[in-house]
mmCIF file of C-alpha atoms in Angstrom:
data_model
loop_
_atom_site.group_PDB
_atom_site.id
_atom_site.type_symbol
_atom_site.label_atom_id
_atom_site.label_comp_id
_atom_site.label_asym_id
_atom_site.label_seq_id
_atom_site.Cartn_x
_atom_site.Cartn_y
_atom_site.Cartn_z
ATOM 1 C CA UNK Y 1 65.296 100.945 186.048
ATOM 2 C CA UNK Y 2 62.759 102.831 183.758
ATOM 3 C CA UNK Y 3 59.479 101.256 183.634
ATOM 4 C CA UNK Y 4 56.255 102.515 182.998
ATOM 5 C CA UNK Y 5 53.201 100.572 184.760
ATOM 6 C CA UNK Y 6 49.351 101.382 183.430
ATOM 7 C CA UNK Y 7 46.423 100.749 186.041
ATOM 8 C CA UNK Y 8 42.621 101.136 185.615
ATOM 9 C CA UNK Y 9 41.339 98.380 183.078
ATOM 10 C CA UNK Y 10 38.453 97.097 184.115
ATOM 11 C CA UNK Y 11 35.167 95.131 182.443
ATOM 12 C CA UNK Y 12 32.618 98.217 181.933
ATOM 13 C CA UNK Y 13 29.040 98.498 180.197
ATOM 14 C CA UNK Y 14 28.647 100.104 176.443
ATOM 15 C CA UNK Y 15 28.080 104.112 177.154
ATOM 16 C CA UNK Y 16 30.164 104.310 180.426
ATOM 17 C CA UNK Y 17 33.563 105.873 181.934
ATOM 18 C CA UNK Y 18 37.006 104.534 182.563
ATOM 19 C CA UNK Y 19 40.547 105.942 183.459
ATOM 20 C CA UNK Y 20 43.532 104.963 182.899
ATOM 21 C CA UNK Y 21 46.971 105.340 184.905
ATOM 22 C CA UNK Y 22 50.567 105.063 183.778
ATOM 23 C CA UNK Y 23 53.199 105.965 186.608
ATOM 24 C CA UNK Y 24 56.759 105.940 185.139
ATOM 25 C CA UNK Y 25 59.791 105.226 186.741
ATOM 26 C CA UNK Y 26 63.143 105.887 186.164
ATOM 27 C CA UNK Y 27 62.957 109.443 183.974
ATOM 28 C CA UNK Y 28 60.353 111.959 184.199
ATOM 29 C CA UNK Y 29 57.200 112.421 181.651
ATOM 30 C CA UNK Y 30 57.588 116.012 181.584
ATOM 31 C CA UNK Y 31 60.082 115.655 179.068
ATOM 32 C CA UNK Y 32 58.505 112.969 177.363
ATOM 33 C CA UNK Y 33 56.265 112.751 174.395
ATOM 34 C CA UNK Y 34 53.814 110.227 175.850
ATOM 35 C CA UNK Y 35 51.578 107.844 174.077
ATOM 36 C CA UNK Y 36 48.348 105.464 174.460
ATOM 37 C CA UNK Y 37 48.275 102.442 172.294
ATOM 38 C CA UNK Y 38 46.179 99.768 172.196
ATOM 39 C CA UNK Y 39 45.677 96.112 170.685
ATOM 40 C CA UNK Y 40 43.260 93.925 169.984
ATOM 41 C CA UNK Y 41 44.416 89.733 169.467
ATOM 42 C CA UNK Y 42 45.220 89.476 166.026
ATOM 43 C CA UNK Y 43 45.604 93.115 164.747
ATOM 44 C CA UNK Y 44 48.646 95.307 165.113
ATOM 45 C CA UNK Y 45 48.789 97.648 167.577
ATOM 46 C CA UNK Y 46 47.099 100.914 167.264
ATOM 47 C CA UNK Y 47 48.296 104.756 168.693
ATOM 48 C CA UNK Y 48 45.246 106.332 170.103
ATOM 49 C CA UNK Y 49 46.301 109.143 172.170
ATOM 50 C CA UNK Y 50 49.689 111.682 172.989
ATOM 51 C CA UNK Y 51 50.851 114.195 174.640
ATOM 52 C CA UNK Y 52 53.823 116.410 174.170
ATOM 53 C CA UNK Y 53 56.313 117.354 176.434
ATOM 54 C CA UNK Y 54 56.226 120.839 174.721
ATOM 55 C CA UNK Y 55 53.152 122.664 175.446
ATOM 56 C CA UNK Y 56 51.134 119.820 175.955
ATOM 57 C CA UNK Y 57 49.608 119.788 172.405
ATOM 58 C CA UNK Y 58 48.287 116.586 172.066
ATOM 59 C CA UNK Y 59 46.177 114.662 169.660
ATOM 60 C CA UNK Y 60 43.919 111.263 169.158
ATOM 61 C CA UNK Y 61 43.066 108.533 166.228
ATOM 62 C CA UNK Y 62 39.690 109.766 164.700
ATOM 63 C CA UNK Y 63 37.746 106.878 166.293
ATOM 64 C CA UNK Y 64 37.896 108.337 169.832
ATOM 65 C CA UNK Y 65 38.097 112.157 169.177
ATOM 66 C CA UNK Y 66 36.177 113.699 171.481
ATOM 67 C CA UNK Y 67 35.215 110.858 173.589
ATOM 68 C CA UNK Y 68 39.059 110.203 175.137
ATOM 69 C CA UNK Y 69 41.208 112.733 176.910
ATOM 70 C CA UNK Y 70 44.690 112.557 177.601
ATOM 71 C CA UNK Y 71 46.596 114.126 180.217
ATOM 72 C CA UNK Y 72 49.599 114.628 182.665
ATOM 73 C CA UNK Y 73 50.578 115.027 185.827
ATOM 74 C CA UNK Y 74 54.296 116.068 186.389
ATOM 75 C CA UNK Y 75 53.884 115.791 189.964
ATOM 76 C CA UNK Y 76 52.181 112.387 189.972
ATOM 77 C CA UNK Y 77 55.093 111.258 187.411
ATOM 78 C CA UNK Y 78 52.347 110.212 185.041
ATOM 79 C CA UNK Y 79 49.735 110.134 182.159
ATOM 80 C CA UNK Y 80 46.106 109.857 182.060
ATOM 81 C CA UNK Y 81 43.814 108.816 179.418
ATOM 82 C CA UNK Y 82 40.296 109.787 180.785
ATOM 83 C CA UNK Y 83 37.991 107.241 178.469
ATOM 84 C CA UNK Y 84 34.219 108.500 177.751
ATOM 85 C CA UNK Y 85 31.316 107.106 176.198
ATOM 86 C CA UNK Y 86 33.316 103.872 175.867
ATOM 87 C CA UNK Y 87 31.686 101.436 173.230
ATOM 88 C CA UNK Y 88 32.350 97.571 172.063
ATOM 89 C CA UNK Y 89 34.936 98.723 169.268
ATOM 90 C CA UNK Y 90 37.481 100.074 172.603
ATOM 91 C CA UNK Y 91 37.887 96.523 174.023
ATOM 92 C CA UNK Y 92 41.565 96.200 173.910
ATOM 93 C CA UNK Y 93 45.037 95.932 175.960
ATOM 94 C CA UNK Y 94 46.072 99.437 176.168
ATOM 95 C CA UNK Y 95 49.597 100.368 176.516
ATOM 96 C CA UNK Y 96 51.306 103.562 177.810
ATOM 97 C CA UNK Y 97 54.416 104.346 175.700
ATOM 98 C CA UNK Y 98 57.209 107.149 176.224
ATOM 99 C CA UNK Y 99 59.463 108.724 173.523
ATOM 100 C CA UNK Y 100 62.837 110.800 174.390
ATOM 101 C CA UNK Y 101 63.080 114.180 172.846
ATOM 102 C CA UNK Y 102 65.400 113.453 169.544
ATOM 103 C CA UNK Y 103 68.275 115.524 170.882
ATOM 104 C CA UNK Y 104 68.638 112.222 173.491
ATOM 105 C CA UNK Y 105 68.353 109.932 171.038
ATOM 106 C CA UNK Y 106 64.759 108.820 170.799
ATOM 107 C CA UNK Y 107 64.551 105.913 172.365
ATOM 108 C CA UNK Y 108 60.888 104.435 173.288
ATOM 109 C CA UNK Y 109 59.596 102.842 176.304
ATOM 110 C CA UNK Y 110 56.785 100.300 176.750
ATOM 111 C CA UNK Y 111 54.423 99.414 179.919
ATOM 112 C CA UNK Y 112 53.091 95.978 180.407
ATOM 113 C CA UNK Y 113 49.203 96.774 179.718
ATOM 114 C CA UNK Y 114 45.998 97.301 181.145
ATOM 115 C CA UNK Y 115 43.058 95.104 179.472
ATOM 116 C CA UNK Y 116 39.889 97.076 179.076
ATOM 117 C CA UNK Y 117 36.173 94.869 178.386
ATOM 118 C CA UNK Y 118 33.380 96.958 177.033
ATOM 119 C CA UNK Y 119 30.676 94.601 177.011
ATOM 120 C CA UNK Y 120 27.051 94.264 177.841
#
């Protein structure tokens, strides 16, 4: 069964670190675009980071450019978002998504979510 589970959320002061872990099952992320959303109660949900499965080009929202990183591990079977300089404004649920290349018929996968607290 393809599922896609996201680890590291955790309650962290204004100015510090935080990653996060999604390790898929069920297909491999390599040839995946993969995604970071997240959501905050009451607003939609917002694409923050992704990675693509060619040449690992990979871009960000404006709000954390430069402060988020987001990677892959082929061997590990999963993505990374490496959070930096985290402030109020990043408390959220933040959820790992997967796209299929369009020649397999783009379908999208969701994990369950990882709640992150920046807070003093």
């Amino acid at each position: 069964q393809v599922q896609l589970v996201e680890s590291g959320g955790d309650l962290v002061h204004p100015g510090g670190s935080l990653s996060l872990s999604c390790v898929a099952s069920g297909f491999s992320v390599s040839t995946h675009t993969m995604r970071w959303y997240r959501q905050v109660p009451g607003k939609e949900r917002e694409f923050i980071a992704g990675i693509s499965s060619v040449g690992d080009s990979t871009n960000y929202v404006d709000s954390v450019k430069g402060r988020f990183t987001i990677s892959r591990d082929n061997g590990k079977n999963a993505v990374f978002l490496q959070m930096n300089s985290l402030q109020p404004d990043d408390t959220a649920w933040y959820y790992c998504n997967a796209l299929q290349p369009p020649s397999w018929g783009r379908r999208e996968y969701w994990g369950q979510g990882t709640q992150v607290t920046v807070s003093s």
